[in-house]
mmCIF file of C-alpha atoms in Angstrom:
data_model
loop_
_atom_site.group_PDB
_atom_site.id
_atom_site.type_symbol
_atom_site.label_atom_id
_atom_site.label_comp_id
_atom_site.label_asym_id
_atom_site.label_seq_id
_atom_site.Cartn_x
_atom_site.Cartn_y
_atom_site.Cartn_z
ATOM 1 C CA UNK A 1492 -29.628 40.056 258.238
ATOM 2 C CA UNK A 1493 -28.867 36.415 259.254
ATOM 3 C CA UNK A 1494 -28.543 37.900 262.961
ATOM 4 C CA UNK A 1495 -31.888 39.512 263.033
ATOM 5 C CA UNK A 1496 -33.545 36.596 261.140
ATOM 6 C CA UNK A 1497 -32.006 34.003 263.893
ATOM 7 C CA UNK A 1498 -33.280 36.061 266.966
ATOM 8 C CA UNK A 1499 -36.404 36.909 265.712
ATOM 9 C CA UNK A 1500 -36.814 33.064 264.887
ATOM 10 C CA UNK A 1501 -35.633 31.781 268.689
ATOM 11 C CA UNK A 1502 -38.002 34.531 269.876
ATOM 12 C CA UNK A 1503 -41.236 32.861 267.524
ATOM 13 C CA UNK A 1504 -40.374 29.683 268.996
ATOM 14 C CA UNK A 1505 -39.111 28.253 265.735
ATOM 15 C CA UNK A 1506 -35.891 25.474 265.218
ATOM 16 C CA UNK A 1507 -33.998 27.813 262.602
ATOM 17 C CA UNK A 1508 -34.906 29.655 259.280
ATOM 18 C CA UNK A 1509 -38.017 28.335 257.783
ATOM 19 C CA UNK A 1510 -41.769 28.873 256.353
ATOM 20 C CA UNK A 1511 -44.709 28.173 255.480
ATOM 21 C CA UNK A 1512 -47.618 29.244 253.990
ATOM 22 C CA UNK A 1513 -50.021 28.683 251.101
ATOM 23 C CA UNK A 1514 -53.239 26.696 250.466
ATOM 24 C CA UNK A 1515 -53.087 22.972 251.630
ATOM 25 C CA UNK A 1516 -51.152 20.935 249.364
ATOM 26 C CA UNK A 1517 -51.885 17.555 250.822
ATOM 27 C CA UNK A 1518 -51.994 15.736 253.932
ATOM 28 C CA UNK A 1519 -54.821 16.739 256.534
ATOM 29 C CA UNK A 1520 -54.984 20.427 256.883
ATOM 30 C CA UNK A 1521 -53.820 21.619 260.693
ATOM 31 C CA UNK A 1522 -54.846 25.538 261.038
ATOM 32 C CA UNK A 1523 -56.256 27.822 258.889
ATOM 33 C CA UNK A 1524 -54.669 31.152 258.886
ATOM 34 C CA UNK A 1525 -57.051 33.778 257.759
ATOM 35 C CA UNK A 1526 -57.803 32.062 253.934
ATOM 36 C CA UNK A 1527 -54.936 30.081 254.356
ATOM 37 C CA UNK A 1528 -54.575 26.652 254.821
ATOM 38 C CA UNK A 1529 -51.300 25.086 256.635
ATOM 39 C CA UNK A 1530 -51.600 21.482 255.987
ATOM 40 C CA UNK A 1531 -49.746 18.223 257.339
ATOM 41 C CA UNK A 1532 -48.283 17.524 253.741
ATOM 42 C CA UNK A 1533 -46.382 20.681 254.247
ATOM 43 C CA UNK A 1534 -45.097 20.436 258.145
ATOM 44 C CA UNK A 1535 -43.701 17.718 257.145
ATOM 45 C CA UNK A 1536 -41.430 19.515 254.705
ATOM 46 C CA UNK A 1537 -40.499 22.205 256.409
ATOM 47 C CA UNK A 1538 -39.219 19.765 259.392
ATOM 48 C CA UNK A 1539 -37.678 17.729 256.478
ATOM 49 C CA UNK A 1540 -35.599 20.786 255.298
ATOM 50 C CA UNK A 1541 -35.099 22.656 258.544
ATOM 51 C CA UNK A 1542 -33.572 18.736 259.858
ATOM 52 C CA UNK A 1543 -31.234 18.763 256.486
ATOM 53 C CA UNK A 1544 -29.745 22.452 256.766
ATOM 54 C CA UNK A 1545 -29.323 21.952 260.532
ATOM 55 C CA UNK A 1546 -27.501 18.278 259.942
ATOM 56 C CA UNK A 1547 -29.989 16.387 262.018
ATOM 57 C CA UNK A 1548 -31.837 13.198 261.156
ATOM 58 C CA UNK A 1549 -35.175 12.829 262.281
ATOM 59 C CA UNK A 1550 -35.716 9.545 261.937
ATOM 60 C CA UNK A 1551 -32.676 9.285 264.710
ATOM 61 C CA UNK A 1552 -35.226 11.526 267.046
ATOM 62 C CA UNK A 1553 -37.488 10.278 269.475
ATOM 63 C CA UNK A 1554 -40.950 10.248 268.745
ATOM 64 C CA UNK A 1555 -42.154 12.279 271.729
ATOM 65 C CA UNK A 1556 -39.330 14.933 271.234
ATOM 66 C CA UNK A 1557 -39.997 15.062 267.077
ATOM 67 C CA UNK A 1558 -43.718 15.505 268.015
ATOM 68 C CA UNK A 1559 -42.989 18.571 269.938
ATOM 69 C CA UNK A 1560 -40.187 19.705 267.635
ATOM 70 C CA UNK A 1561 -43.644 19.409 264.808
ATOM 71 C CA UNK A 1562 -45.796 21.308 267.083
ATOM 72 C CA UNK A 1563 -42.899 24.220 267.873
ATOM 73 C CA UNK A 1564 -42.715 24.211 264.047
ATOM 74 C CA UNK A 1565 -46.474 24.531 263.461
ATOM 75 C CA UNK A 1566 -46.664 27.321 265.991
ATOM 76 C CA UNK A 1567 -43.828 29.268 264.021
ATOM 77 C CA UNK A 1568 -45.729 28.770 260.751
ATOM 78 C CA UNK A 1569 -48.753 30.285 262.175
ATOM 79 C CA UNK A 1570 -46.431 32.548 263.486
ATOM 80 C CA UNK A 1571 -45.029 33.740 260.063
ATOM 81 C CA UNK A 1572 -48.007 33.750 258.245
ATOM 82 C CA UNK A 1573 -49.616 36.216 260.746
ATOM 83 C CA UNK A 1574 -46.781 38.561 259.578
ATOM 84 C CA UNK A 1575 -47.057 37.216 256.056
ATOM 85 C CA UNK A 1576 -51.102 38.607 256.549
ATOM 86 C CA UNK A 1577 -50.062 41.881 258.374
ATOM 87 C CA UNK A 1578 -47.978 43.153 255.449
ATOM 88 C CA UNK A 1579 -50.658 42.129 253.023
ATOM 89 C CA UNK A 1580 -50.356 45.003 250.045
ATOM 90 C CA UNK A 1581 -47.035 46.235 251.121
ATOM 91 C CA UNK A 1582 -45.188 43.218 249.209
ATOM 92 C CA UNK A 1583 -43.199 46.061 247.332
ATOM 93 C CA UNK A 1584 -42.310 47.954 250.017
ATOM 94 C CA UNK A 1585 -40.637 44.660 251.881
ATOM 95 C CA UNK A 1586 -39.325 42.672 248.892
ATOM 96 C CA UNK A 1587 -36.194 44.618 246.934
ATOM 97 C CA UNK A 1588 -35.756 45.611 243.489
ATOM 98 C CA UNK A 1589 -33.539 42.503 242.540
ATOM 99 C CA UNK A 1590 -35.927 39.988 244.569
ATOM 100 C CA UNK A 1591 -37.088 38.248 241.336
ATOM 101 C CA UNK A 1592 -33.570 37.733 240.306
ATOM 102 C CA UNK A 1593 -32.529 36.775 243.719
ATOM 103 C CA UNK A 1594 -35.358 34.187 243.839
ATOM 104 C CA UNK A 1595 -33.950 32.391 240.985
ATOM 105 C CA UNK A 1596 -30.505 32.497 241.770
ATOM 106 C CA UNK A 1597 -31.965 30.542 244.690
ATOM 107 C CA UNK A 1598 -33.236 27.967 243.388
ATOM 108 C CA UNK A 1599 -30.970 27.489 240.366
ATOM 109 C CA UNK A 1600 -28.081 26.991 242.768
ATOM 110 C CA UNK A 1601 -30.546 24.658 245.089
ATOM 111 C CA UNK A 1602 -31.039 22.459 241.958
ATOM 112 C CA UNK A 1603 -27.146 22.827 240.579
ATOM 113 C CA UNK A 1604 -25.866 20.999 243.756
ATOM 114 C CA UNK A 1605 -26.088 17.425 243.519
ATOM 115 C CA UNK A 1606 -26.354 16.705 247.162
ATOM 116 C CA UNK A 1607 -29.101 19.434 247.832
ATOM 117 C CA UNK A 1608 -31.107 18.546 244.436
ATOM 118 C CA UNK A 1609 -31.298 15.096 245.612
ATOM 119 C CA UNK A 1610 -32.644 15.929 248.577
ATOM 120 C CA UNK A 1611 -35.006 17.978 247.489
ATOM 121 C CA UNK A 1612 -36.430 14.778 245.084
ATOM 122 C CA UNK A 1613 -36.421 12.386 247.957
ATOM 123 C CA UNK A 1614 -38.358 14.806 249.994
ATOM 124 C CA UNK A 1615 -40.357 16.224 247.175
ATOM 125 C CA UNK A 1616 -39.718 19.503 248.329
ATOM 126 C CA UNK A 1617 -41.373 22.394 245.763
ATOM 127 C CA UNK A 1618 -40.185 25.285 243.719
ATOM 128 C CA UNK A 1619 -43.195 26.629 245.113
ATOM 129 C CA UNK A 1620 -41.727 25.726 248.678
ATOM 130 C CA UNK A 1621 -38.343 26.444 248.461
ATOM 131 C CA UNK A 1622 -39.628 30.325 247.303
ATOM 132 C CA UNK A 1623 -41.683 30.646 250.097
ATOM 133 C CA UNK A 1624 -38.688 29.871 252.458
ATOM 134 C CA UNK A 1625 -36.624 32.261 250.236
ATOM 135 C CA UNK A 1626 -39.581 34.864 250.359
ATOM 136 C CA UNK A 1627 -39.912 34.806 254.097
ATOM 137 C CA UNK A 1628 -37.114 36.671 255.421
ATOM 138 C CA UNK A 1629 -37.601 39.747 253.777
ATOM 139 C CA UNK A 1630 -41.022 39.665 255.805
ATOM 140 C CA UNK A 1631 -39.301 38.454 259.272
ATOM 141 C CA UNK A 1632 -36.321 41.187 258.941
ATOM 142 C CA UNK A 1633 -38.787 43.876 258.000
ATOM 143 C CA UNK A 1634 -41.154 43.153 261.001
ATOM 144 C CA UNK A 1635 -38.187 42.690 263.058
ATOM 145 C CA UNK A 1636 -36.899 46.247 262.339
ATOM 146 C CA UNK A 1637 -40.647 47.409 262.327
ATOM 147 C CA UNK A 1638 -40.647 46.918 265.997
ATOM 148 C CA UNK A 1639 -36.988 47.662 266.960
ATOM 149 C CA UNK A 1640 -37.932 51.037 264.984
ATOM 150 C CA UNK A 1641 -40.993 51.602 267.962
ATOM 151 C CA UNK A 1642 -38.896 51.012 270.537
ATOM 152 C CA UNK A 1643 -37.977 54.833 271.261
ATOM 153 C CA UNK A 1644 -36.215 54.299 274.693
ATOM 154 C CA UNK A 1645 -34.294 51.206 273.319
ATOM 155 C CA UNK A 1646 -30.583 52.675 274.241
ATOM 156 C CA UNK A 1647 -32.094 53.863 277.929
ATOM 157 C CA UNK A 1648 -34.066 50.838 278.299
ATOM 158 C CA UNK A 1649 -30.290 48.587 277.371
ATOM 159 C CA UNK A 1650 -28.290 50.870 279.846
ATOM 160 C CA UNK A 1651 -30.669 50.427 282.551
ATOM 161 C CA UNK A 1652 -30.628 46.812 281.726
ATOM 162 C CA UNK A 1653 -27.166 46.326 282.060
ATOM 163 C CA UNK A 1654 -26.612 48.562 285.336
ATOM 164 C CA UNK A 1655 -29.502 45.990 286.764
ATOM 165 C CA UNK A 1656 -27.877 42.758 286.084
ATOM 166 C CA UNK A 1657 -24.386 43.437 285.877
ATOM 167 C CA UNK A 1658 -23.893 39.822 287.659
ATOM 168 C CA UNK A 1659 -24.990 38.687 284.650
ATOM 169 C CA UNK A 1660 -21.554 40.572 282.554
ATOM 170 C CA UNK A 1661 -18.840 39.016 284.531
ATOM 171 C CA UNK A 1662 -15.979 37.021 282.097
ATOM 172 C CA UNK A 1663 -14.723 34.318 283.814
ATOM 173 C CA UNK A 1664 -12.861 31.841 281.042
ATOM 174 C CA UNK A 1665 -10.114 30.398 279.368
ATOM 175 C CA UNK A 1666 -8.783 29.786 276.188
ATOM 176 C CA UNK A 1667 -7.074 26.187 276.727
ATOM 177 C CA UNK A 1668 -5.624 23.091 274.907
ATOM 178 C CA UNK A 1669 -5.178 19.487 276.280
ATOM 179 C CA UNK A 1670 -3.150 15.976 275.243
ATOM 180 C CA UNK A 1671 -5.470 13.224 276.490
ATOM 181 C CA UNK A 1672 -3.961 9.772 276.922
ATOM 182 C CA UNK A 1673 -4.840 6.314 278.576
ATOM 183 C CA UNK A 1674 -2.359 5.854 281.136
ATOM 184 C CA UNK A 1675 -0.345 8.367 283.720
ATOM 185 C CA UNK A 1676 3.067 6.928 282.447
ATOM 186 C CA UNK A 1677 2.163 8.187 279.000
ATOM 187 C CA UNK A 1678 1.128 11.382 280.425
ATOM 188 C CA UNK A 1679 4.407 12.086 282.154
ATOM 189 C CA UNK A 1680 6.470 10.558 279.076
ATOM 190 C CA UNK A 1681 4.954 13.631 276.897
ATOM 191 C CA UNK A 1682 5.370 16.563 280.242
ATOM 192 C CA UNK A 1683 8.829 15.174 279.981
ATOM 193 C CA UNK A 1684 9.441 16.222 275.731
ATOM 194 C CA UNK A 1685 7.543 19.599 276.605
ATOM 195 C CA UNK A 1686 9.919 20.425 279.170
ATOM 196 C CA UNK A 1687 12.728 19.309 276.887
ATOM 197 C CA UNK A 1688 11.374 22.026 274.339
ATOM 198 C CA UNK A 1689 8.805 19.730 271.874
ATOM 199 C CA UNK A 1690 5.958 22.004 270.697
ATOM 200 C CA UNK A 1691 2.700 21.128 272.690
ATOM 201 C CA UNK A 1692 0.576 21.051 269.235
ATOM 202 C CA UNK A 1693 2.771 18.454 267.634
ATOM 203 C CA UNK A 1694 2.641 16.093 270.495
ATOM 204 C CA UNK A 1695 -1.102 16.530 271.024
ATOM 205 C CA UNK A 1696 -1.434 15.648 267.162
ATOM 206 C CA UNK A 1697 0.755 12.521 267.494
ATOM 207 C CA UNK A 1698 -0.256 11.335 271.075
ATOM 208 C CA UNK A 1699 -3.504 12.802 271.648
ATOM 209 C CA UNK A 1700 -6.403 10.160 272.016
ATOM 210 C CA UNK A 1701 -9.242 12.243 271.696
ATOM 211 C CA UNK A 1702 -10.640 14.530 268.410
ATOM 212 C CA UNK A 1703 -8.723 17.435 269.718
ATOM 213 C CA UNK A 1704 -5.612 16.027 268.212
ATOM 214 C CA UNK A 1705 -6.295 17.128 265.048
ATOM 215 C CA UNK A 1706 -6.301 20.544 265.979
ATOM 216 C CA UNK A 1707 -3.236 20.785 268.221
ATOM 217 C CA UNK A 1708 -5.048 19.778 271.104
ATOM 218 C CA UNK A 1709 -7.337 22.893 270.992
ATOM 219 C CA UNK A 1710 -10.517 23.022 273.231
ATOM 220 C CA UNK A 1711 -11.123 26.828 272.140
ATOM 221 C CA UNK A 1712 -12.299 29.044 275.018
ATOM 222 C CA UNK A 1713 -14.995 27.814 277.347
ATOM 223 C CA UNK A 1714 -16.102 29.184 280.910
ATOM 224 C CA UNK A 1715 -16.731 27.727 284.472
ATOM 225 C CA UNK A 1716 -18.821 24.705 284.282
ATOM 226 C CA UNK A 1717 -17.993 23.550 281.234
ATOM 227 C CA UNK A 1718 -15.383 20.800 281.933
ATOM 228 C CA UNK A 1719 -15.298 17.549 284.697
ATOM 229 C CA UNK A 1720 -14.295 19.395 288.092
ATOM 230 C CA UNK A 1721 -10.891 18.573 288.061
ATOM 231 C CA UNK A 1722 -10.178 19.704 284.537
ATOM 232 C CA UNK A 1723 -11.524 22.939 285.511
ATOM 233 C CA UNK A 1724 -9.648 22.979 288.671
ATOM 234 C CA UNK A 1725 -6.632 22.666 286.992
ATOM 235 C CA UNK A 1726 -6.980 24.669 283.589
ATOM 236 C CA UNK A 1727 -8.222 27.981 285.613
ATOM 237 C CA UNK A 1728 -5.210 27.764 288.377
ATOM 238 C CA UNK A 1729 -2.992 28.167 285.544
ATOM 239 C CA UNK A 1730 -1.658 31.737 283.705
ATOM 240 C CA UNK A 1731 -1.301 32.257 280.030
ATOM 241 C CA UNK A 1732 1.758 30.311 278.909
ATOM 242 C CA UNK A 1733 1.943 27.774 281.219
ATOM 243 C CA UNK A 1734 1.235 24.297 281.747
ATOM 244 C CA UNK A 1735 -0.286 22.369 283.969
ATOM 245 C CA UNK A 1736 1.147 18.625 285.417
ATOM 246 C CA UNK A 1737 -0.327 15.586 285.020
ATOM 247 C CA UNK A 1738 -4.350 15.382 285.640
ATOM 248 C CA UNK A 1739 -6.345 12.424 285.799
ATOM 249 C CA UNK A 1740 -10.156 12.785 285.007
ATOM 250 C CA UNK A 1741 -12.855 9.880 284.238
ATOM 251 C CA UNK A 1742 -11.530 10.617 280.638
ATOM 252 C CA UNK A 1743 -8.307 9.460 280.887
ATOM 253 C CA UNK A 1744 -5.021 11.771 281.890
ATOM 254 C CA UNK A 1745 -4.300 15.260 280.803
ATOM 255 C CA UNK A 1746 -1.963 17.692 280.166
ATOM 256 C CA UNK A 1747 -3.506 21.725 279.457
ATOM 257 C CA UNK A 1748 -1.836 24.240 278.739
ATOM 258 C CA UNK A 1749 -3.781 27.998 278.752
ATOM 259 C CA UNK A 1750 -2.992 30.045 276.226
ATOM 260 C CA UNK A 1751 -5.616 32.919 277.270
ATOM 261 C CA UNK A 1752 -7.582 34.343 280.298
ATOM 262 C CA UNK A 1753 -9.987 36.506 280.410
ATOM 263 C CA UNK A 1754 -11.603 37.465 283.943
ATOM 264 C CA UNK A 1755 -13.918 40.542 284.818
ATOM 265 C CA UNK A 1756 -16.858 42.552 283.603
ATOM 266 C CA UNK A 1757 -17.610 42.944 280.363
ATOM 267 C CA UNK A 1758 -18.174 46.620 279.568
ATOM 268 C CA UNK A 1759 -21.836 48.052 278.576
ATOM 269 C CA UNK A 1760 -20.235 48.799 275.000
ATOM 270 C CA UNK A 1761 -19.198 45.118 274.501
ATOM 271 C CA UNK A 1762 -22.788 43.972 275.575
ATOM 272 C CA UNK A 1763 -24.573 46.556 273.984
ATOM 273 C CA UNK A 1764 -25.369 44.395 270.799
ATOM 274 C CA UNK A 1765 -26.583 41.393 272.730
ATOM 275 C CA UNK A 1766 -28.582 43.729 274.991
ATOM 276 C CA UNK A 1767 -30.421 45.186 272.468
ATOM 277 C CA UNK A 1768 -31.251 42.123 270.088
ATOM 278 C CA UNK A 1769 -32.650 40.395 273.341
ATOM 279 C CA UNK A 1770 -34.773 43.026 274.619
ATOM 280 C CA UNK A 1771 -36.453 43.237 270.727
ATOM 281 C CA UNK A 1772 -36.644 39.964 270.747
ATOM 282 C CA UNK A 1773 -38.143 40.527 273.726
ATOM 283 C CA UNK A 1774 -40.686 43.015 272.247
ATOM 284 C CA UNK A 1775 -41.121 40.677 268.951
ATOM 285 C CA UNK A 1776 -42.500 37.956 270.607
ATOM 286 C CA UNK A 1777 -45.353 40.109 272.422
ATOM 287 C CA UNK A 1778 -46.298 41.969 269.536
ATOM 288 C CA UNK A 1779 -46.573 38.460 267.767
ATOM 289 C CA UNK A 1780 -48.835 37.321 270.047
ATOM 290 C CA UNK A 1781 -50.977 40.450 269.750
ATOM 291 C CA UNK A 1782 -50.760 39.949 265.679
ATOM 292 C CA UNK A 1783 -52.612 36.007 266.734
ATOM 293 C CA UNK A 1784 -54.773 37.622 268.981
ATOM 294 C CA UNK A 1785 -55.951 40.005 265.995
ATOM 295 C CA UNK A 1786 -55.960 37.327 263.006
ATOM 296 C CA UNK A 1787 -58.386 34.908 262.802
ATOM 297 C CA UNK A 1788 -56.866 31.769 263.321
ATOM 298 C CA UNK A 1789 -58.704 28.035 263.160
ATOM 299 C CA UNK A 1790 -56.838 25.059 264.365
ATOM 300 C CA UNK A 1791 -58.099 21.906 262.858
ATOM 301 C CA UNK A 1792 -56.141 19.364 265.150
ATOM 302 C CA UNK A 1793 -55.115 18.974 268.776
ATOM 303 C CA UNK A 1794 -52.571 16.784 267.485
ATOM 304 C CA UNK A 1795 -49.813 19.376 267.787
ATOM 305 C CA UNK A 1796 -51.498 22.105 269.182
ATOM 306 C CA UNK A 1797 -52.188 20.867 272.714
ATOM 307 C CA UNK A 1798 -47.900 20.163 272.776
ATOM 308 C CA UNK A 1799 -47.086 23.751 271.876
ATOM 309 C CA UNK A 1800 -49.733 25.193 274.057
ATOM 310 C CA UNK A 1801 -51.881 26.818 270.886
#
């Protein structure tokens, strides 16, 4: 479900998982959704809890980017309430037997936790709120499969897809660790103990400069364009196993050593998933604007609305 919730929320224009909904509960109101009233009161919650479960701090944002992050956000509530709306009456057919019970193993365990339960005070975040939130992805999945479900020629429509932009399938990465140090004579001091034998993760943990030390030196797996030119250079002229001499970026000097490669085209099977999820994504996006285009919608304010193009 968390899959299906995250593309259907990219698709709606939204940060990550949240809601909204509900009569105004403070604050100007910004849209009226049908009979419902999103007001500022609660944008600014939702921002406030969508910031805390993503780790960001918006007071550390700039005002013109957290102004369009608040107009994104208002767009996705009038987003989600147009679904809310759509499956007006069919609240038993989308919410599951053990919803009630779910609901308030929610919020017991949002309250239990110190951390969260002070958050929630400082923010004044509701019960009321926090349900909503809770509520809300039952709707999103169930519209989400609602359209994937129409979509009759979905497997022809991904093959053909693929076989069109098979450019777009080609693997071209490696699976790499570094030691970083200041100076070359360092750098060839620790080449010299890993041709001697030394293990290259205990002498990236005890020489390594950078956070990478922690973990052995690991930089995970990461494709062309991802590093300075002559780290790339270097890491992708080398074969699984082996490492590479002495090479100096604007970072310092390095010493990589590839543990993986992978180069070629990934097969329709192994891009089947992302295929699909993008082209109903795709499809959930346009039926969401036809579900605006059929709800009456009022928008009280430019203040947002002329940012996210409502």
């Amino acid at each position: 479900m968390k899959r299906i919730l995250a593309v259907l929320l990219l698709m709606v224009m939204t940060i990550s998982l949240s809601a909204c909904g509900g009569e105004g509960k403070g604050g100007s109101d910004l849209v009226k959704v049908g009979d419902t009233i999103i007001s500022e009161n609660e944008l600014e919650q939702f921002m406030e809890f969508e910031a805390f479960t993503q780790g960001y701090d918006l007071s550390q944002i700039p005002a013109e980017q957290l102004q369009l992050a608040k107009a994104q956000m208002l767009d996705y509530m009038v987003s989600i309430e147009c679904i809310r709306q759509y499956y007006a009456g069919k609240e038993d057919e989308i919410l599951p037997d053990t919803f009630e019970t779910d609901l308030k193993n929610f919020l017991d365990e949002s309250k239990n936790n110190e951390y969260i339960s002070n958050f929630l005070k400082e923010k004044k975040i509701s019960d009321e709120t926090l349900a909503k939130m809770f509520n809300d992805q039952y709707f999103m999945s169930s519209y989400y499969e609602e359209v994937k479900a129409g979509m009759e020629n979905l497997d022809q429509d991904a093959r053909a897809h693929y076989d069109a932009n098979i450019e777009n399938f080609k693997v071209d990465e490696v699976t790499a660790s570094h030691i970083l140090v200041d100076k070359e004579s360092a750098a060839r001091e620790i080449l010299a103990k890993l041709e001697a034998g030394e293990k290259f993760e205990d002498l990236a943990k005890e020489y390594g400069t950078d956070g990478t030390k922690d973990t052995g030196g690991s930089l995970g797996t990461f494709g062309r364009g991802a590093m300075v030119k002559e780290f790339e250079d270097a890491a992708f002229a080398l074969t699984p196993g082996e490492i590479s001499d002495v090479v100096r970026t604007d970072f310092g000097y390095h010493i990589i050593m590839v543990t993986d490669k992978n180069q070629g085209t990934r097969t329709y099977e192994e891009s089947r998933e992302s295929i699909v999820a993008n082209l109903v994504s795709q499809e959930v996006k346009k039926k969401i604007y036809d579900l605006k285009d059929n709800t009456e919608i009022e928008y009280l304010t430019d203040e947002y609305t002329a940012l996210a193009g409502a």
